[in-house]
Tab-separated table of C-alpha atoms in Angstrom:
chain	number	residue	atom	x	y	z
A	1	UNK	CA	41.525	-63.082	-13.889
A	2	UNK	CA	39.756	-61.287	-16.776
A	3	UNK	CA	36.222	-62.177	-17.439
A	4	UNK	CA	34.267	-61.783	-20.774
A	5	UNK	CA	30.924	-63.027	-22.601
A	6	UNK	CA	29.458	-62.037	-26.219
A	7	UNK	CA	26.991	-59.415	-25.648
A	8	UNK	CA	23.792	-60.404	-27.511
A	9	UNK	CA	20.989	-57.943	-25.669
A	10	UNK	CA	20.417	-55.813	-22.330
A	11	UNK	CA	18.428	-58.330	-20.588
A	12	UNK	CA	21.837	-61.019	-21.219
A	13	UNK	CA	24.001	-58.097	-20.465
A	14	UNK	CA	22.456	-57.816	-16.872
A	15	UNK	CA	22.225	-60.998	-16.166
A	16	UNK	CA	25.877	-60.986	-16.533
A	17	UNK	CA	26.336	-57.428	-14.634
A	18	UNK	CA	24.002	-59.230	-11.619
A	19	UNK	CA	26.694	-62.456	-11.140
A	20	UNK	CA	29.287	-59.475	-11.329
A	21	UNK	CA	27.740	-57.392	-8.536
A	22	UNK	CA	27.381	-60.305	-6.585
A	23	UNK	CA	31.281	-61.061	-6.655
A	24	UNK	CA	31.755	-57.112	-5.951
A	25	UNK	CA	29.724	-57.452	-2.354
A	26	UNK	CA	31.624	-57.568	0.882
A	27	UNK	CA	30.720	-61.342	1.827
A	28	UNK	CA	28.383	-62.606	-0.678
A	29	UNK	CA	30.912	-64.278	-2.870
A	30	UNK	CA	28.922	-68.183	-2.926
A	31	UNK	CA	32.032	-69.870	-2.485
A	32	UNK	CA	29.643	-73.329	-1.457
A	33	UNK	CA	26.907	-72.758	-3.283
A	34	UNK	CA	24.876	-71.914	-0.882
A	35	UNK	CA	22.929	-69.193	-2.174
A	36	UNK	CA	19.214	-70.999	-2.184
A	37	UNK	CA	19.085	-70.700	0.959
A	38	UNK	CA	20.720	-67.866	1.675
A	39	UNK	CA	18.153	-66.000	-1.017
A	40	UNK	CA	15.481	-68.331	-0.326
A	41	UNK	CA	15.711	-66.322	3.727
A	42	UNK	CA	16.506	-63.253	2.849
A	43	UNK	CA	13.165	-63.438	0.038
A	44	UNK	CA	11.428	-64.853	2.954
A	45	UNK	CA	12.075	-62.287	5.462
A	46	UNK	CA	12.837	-59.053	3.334
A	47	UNK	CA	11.179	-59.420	-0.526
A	48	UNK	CA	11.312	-56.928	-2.772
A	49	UNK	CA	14.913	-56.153	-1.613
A	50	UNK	CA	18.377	-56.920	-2.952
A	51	UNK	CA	21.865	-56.733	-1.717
A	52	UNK	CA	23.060	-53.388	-4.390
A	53	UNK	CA	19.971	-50.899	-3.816
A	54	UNK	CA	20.621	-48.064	-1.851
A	55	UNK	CA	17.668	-45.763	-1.250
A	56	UNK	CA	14.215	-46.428	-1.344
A	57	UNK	CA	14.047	-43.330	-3.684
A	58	UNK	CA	14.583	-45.357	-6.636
A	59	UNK	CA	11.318	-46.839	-6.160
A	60	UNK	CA	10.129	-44.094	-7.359
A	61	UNK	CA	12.846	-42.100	-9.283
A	62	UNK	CA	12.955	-45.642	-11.761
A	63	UNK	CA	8.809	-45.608	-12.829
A	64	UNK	CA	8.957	-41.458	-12.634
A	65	UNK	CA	11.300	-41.848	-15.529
A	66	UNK	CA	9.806	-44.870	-17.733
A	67	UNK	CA	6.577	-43.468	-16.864
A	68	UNK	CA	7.779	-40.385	-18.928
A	69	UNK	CA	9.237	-42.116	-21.550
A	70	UNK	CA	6.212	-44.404	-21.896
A	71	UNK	CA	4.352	-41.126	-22.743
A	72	UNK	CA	6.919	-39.698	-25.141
A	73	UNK	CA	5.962	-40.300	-28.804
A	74	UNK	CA	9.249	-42.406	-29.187
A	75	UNK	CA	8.387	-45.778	-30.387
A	76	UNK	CA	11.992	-47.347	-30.890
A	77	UNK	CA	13.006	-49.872	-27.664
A	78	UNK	CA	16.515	-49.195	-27.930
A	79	UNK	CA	16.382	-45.256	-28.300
A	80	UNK	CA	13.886	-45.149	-25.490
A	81	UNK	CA	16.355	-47.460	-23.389
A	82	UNK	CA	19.191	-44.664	-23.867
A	83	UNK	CA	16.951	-42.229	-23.057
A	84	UNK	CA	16.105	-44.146	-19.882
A	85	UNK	CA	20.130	-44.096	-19.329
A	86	UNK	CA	20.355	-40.596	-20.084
A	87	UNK	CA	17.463	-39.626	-17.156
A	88	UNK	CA	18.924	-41.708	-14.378
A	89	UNK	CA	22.717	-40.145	-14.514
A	90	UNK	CA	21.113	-36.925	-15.139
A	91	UNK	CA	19.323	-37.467	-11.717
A	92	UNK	CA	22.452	-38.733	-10.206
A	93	UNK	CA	24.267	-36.030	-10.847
A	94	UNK	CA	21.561	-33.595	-9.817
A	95	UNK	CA	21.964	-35.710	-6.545
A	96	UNK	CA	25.709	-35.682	-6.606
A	97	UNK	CA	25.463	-31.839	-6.922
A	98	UNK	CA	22.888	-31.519	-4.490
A	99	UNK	CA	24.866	-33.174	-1.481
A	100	UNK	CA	28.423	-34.883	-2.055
A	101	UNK	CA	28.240	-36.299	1.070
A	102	UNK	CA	24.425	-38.297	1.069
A	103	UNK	CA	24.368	-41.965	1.376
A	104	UNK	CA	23.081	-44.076	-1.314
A	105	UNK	CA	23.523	-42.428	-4.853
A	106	UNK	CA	24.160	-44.828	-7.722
A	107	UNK	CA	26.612	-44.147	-9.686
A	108	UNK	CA	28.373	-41.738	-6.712
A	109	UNK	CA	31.851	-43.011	-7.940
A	110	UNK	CA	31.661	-43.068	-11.334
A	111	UNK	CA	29.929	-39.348	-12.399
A	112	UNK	CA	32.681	-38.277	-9.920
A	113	UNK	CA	35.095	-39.466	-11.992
A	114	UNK	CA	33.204	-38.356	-15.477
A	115	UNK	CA	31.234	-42.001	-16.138
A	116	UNK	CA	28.824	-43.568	-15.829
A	117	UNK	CA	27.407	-46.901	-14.317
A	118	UNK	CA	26.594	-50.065	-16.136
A	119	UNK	CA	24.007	-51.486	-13.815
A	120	UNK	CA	21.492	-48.573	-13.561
A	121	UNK	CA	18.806	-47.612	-10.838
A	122	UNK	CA	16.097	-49.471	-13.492
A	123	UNK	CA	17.907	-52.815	-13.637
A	124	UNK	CA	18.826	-52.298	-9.964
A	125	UNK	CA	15.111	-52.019	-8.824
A	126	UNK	CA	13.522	-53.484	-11.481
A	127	UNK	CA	12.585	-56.981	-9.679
A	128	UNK	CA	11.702	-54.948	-6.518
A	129	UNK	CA	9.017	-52.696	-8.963
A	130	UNK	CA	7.648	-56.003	-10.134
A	131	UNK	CA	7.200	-57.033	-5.994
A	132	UNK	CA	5.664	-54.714	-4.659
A	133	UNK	CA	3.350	-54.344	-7.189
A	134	UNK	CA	4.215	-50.629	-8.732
A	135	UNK	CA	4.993	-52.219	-12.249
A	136	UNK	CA	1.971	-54.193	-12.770
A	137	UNK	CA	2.730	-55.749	-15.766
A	138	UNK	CA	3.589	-59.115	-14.872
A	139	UNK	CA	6.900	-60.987	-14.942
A	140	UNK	CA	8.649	-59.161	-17.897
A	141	UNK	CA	12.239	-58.359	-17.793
A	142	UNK	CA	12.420	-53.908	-18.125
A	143	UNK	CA	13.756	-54.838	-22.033
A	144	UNK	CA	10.608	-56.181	-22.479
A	145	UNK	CA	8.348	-54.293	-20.610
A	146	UNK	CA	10.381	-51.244	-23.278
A	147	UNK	CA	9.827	-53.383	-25.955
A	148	UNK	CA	5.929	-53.646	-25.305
A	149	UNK	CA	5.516	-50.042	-24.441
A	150	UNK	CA	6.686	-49.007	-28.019
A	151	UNK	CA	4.944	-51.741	-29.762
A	152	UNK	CA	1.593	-50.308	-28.216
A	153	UNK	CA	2.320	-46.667	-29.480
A	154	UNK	CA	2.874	-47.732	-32.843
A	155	UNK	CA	-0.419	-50.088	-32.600
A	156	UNK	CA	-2.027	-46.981	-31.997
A	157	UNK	CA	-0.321	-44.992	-34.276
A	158	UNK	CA	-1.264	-47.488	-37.179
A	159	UNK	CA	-4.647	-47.661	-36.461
A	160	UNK	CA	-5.235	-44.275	-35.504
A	161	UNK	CA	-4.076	-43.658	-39.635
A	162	UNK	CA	-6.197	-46.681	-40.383
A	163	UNK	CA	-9.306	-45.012	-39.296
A	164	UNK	CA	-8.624	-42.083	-40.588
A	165	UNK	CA	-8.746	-43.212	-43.930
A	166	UNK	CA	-11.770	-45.218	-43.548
A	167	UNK	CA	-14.464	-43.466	-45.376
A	168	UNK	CA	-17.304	-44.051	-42.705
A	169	UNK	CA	-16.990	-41.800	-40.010
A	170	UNK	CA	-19.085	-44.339	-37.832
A	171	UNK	CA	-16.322	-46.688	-38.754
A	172	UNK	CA	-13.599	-43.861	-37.264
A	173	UNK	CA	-14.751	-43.223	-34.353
A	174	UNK	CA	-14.748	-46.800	-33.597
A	175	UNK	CA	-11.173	-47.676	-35.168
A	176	UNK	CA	-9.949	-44.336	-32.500
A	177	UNK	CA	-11.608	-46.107	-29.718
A	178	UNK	CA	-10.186	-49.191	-30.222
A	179	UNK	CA	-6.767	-47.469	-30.606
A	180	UNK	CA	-7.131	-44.988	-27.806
A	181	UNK	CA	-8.590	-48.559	-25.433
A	182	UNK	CA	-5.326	-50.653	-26.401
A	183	UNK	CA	-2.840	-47.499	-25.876
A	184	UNK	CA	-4.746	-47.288	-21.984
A	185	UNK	CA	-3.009	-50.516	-21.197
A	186	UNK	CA	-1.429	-49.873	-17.508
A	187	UNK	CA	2.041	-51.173	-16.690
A	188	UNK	CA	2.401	-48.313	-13.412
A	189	UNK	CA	0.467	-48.235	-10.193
A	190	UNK	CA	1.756	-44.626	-10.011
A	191	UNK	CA	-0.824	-41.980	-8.363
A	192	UNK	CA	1.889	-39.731	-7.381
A	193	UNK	CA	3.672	-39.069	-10.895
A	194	UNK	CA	3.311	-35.758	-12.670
A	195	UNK	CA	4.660	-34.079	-15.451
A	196	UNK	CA	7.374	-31.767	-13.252
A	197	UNK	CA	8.635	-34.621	-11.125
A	198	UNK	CA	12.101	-33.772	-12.769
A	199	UNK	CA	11.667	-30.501	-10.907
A	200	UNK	CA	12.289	-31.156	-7.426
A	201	UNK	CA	14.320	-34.427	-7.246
A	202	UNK	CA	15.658	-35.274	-3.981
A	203	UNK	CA	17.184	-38.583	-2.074
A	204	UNK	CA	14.658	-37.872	0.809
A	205	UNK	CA	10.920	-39.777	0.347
A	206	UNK	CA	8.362	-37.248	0.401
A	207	UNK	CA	5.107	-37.895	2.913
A	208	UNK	CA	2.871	-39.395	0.517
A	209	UNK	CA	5.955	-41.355	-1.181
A	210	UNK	CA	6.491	-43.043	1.933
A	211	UNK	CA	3.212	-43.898	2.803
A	212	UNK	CA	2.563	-45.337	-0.967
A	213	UNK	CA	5.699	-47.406	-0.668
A	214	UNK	CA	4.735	-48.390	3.131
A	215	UNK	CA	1.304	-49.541	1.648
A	216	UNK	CA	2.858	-51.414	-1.209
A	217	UNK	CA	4.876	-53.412	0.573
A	218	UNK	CA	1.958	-54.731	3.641
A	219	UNK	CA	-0.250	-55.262	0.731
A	220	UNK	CA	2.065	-57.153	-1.374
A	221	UNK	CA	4.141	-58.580	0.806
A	222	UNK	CA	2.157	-60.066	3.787
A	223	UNK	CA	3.373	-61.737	6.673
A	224	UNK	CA	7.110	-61.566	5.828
A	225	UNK	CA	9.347	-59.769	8.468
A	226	UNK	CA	9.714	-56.454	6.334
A	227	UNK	CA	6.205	-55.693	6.027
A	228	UNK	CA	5.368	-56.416	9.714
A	229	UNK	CA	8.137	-54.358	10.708
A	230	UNK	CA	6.471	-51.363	8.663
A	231	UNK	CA	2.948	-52.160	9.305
A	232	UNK	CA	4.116	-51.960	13.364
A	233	UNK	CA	5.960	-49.365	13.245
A	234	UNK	CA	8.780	-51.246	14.564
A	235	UNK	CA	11.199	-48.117	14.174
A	236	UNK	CA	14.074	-50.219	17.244
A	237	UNK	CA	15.201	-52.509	14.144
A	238	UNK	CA	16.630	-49.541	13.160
A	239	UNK	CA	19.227	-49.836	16.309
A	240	UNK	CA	20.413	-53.364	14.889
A	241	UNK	CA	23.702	-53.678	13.492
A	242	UNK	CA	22.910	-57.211	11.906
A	243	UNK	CA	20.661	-60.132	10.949
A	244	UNK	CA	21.816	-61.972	14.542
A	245	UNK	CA	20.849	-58.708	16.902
A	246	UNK	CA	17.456	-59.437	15.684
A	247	UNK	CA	17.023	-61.482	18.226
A	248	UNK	CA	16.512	-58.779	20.763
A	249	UNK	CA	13.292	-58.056	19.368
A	250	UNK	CA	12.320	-61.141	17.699
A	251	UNK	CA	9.287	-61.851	20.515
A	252	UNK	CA	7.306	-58.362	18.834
A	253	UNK	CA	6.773	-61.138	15.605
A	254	UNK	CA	4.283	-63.596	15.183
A	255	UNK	CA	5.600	-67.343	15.675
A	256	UNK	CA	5.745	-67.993	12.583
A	257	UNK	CA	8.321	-65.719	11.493
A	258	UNK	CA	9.835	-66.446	14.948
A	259	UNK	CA	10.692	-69.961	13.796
A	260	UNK	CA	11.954	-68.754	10.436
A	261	UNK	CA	13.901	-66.611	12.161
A	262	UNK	CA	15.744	-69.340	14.389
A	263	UNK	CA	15.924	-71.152	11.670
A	264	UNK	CA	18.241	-69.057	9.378
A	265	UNK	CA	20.256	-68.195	12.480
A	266	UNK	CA	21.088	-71.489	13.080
A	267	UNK	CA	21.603	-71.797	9.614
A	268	UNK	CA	24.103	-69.074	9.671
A	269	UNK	CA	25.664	-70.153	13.154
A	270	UNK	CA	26.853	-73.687	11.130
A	271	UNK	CA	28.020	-72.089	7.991
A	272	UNK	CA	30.169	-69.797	9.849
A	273	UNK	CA	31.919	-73.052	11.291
A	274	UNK	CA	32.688	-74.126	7.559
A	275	UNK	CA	33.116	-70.727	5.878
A	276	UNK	CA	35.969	-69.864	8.569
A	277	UNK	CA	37.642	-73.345	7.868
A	278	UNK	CA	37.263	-72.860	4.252
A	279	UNK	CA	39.863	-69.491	5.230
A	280	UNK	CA	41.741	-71.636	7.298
A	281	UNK	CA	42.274	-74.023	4.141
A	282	UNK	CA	43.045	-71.993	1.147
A	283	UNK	CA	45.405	-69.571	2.976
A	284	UNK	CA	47.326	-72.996	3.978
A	285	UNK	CA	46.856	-72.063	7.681
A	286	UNK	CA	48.693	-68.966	7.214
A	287	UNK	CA	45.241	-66.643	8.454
A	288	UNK	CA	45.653	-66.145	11.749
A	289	UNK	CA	42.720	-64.377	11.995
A	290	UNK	CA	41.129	-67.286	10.726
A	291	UNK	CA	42.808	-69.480	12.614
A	292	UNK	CA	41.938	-68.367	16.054
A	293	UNK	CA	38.281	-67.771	15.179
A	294	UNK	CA	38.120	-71.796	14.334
A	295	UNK	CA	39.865	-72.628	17.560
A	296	UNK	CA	37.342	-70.919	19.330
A	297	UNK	CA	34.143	-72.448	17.105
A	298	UNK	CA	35.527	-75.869	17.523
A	299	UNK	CA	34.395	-75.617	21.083
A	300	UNK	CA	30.753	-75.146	20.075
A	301	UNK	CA	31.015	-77.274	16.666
A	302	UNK	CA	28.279	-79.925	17.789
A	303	UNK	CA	25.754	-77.313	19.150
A	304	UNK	CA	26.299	-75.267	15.804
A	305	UNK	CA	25.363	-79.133	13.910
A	306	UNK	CA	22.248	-79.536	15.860
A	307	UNK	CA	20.547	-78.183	13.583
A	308	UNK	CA	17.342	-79.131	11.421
A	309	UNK	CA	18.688	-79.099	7.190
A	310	UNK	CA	15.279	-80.992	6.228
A	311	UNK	CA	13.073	-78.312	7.625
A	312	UNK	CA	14.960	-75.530	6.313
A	313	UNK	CA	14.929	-77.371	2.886
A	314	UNK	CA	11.109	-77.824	2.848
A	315	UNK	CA	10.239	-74.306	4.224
A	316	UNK	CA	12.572	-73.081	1.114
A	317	UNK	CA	11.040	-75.479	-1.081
A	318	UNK	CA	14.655	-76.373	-2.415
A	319	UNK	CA	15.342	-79.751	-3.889
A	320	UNK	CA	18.561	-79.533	-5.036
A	321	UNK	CA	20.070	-82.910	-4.077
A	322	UNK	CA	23.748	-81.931	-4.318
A	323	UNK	CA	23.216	-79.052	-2.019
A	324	UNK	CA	21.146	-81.213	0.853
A	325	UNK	CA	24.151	-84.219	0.344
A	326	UNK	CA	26.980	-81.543	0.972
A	327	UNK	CA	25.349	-79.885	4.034
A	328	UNK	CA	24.205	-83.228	5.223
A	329	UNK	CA	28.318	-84.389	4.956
A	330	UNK	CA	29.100	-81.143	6.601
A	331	UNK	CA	26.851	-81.906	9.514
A	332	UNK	CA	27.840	-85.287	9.922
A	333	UNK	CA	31.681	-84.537	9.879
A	334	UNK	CA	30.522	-80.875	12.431
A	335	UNK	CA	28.523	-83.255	15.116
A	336	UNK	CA	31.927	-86.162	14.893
A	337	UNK	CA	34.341	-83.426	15.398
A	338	UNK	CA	36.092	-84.958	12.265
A	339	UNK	CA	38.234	-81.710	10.731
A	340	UNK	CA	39.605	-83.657	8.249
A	341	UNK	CA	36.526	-84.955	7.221
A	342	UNK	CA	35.095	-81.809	6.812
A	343	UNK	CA	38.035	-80.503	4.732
A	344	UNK	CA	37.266	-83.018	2.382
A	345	UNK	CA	33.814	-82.123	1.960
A	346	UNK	CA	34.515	-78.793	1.380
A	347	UNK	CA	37.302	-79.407	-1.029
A	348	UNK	CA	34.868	-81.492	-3.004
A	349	UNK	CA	31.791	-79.110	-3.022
A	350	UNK	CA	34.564	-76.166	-4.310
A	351	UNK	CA	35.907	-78.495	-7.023
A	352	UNK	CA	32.339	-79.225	-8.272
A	353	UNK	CA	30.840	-76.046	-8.133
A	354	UNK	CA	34.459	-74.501	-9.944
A	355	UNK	CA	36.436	-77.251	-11.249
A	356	UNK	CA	39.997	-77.579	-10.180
A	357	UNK	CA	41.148	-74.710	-11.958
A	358	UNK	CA	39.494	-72.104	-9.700
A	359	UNK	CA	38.517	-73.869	-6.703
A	360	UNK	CA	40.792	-71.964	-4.141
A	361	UNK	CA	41.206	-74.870	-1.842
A	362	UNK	CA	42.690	-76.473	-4.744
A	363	UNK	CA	45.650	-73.978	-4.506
A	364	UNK	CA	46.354	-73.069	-0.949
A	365	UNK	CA	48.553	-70.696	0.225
A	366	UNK	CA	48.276	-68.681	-2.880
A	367	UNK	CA	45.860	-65.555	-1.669
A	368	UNK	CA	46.228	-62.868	0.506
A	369	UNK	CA	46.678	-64.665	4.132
A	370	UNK	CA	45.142	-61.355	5.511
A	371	UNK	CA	41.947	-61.422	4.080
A	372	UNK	CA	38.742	-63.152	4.464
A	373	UNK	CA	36.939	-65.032	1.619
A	374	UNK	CA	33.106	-65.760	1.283
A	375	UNK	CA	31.628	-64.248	4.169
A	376	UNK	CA	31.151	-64.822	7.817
A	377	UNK	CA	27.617	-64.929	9.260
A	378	UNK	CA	24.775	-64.350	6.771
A	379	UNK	CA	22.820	-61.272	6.686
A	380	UNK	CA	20.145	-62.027	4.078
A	381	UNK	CA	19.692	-58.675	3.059
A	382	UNK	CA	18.880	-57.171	6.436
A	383	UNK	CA	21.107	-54.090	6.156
A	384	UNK	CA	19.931	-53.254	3.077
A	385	UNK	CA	15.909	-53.751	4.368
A	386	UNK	CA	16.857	-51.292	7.236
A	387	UNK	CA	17.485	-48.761	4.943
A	388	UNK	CA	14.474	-49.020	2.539
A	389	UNK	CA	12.722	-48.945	5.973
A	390	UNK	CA	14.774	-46.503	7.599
A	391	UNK	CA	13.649	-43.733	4.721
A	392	UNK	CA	10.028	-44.774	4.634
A	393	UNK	CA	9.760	-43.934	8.313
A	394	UNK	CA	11.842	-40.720	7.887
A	395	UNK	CA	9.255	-39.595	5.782
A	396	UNK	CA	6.660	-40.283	8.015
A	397	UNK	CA	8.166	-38.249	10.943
A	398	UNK	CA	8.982	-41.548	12.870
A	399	UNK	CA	12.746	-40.720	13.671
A	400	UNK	CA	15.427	-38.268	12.699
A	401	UNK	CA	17.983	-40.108	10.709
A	402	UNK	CA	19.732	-36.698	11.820
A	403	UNK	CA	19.809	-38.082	15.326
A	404	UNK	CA	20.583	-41.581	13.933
């Protein structure tokens, strides 16, 4: 199936690119619509984060650049916005060139291969930036945070030639001031840029990188999993393969995040029943794979239903009625044992999220009976925290990622 859209701007552009990424993700195609609360977790327990950054590098690689550009005399958004484009594969390829074989360069593929990517470092970690509190200038998409930055230059521009030809020269050296006050408008909290940071780019956070990213997060991000993690030192996470071997060292947390904790497991443990029979449905039970993995959840279907959807809905703070009926359905069907029932509900929650025409359980038996489709236990972002947390404590001597 080939997908297009008209493309008015960036900012539509990446909203686009984002729902594209998405699909592109090892198991975090929505197939139920159940992303609210798989985001409203993994938000919860690891903010600032997002399921296509790589290195926490680009936390600082992304504002080294706009910072840069924000001091350049260019005052058109859309030249400054190539320029941006220009910087970041220029650093990924001083990257590529660097070390072929490091982990966690954008765009590794495509300047391999001579191109390019369309969804860039900035638009990658732009939402992070805004998070943790290194952009600090509010909620603005990066189009219009570009789009602002120019506008100020030429304010400044305009009234620096205002003043000028003012014939009092009390009355210039007031018009500069006001010019030189507006064009001191701060969008970075960036202590650590300088004018040769082009000079010495590298994948590795520096010491005081680390530590300012370490700080950022605690300070803007308190009481969520990632921060306490980082503000303990908690360098064993690192050992954890996934979201569910958590549990080994869930008692270090406070109870709070305990409880949130058990609560998106459990959350994961039931959607695993219904995300494996959704496989078992739209390959026509042809999956075999699939097939034995349900024979052995259908043992432990009730215990996996016992769980608590209105708490998890109010600790989200999500409202969305059609969600809370079909997970309610789900449950009820789980905790009766009724498969057909549940096949049903499923069927019905495809067909109104995709209509008829792409809901796969509309059309069974015609996909791959050897793959899997829409994921198996949820994550929410926890590989992709360990790494942001993996390089921050790198940097600050805490482990050898060598020895990792």
């Amino acid at each position: 199936m080939q997908l297009g859209w008209i493309d008015f701007s960036k900012t539509e552009r990446n909203k686009i690119l984002s729902v594209l990424d998405l699909l592109s993700q090892d198991g975090t195609l929505d197939e139920l619509g159940i992303a609210p609360v798989r985001d409203g977790f993994s938000n919860l327990f690891f903010p600032g984060t997002s399921t296509i950054q790589t290195r926490a590098k680009y936390f600082f690689l992304v504002p080294y650049a706009l910072k840069e550009l924000e001091l350049s005399e260019e005052t058109n958004p859309n030249k400054m916005l190539r320029e941006l484009n220009e910087i970041e594969r220029e650093c990924g390829e001083i990257l590529l060139e660097q070390n072929r074989d490091e982990n966690g360069i954008i765009g590794k593929r495509s300047l391999q291969n001579g191109r390019w990517v369309k969804r860039t470092p900035a638009d990658i970690y732009w939402a992070g930036l805004r998070k943790y509190g290194i952009f600090t200038g509010g909620n603005i998409s990066l189009t219009e945070y570009v789009r602002a930055s120019c506008a100020l230059k030429k304010q400044k521009s305009t009234l620096s030639k205002l003043g000028n030809r003012n014939d009092s020269a009390e009355e210039n050296e007031t018009d500069d001031k006001n010019a030189g006050n507006l064009f001191k408008m701060q969008f970075w909290k960036m202590p650590l840029y300088n004018d040769c940071w082009y000079d010495n780019i590298q994948m590795q956070l520096t010491t005081a990188e680390g530590a300012f990213l370490k700080e950022q997060i605690i300070l803007n991000c308190p009481d969520t999993i990632l921060s306490y993690i980082l503000d303990n030192n908690i360098t064993e996470v690192l050992d954890l393969e996934s979201f569910m071997d958590l549990s080994a060292i869930i008692d270090k947390f406070p109870q709070e995040m305990q409880d949130d904790y058990y609560l998106a497991l459990s959350f994961s443990d039931f959607m695993l029943v219904a995300r494996t029979l959704y496989n078992v449905m739209i390959s026509d039970e042809q999956n075999e794979y699939a097939n034995e993995v349900f024979e052995l959840l259908k043992e432990e279907m009730g215990e996996r239903a016992d769980i608590d959807l209105d708490s998890i809905m109010q600790r989200l703070y999500i409202y969305k009625t059609d969600l809370k009926n079909f997970l309610k359905q789900l449950q009820t069907c789980m905790k009766n044992q009724d498969i057909d029932g549940m096949k049903k509900v499923i069927y019905s929650r495809e067909v109104m999220l995709k209509g008829v025409n792409r809901a796969k359980t509309a059309h069974p038996g015609e996909f791959n009976n050897d793959e899997w489709y829409g994921g198996k236990e949820l994550d929410y972002r926890f590989n992709n925290a360990k790494t942001i947390i993996r390089d921050i404590f790198e940097s600050e001597g805490l482990i050898n990622v060598k020895s990792e």
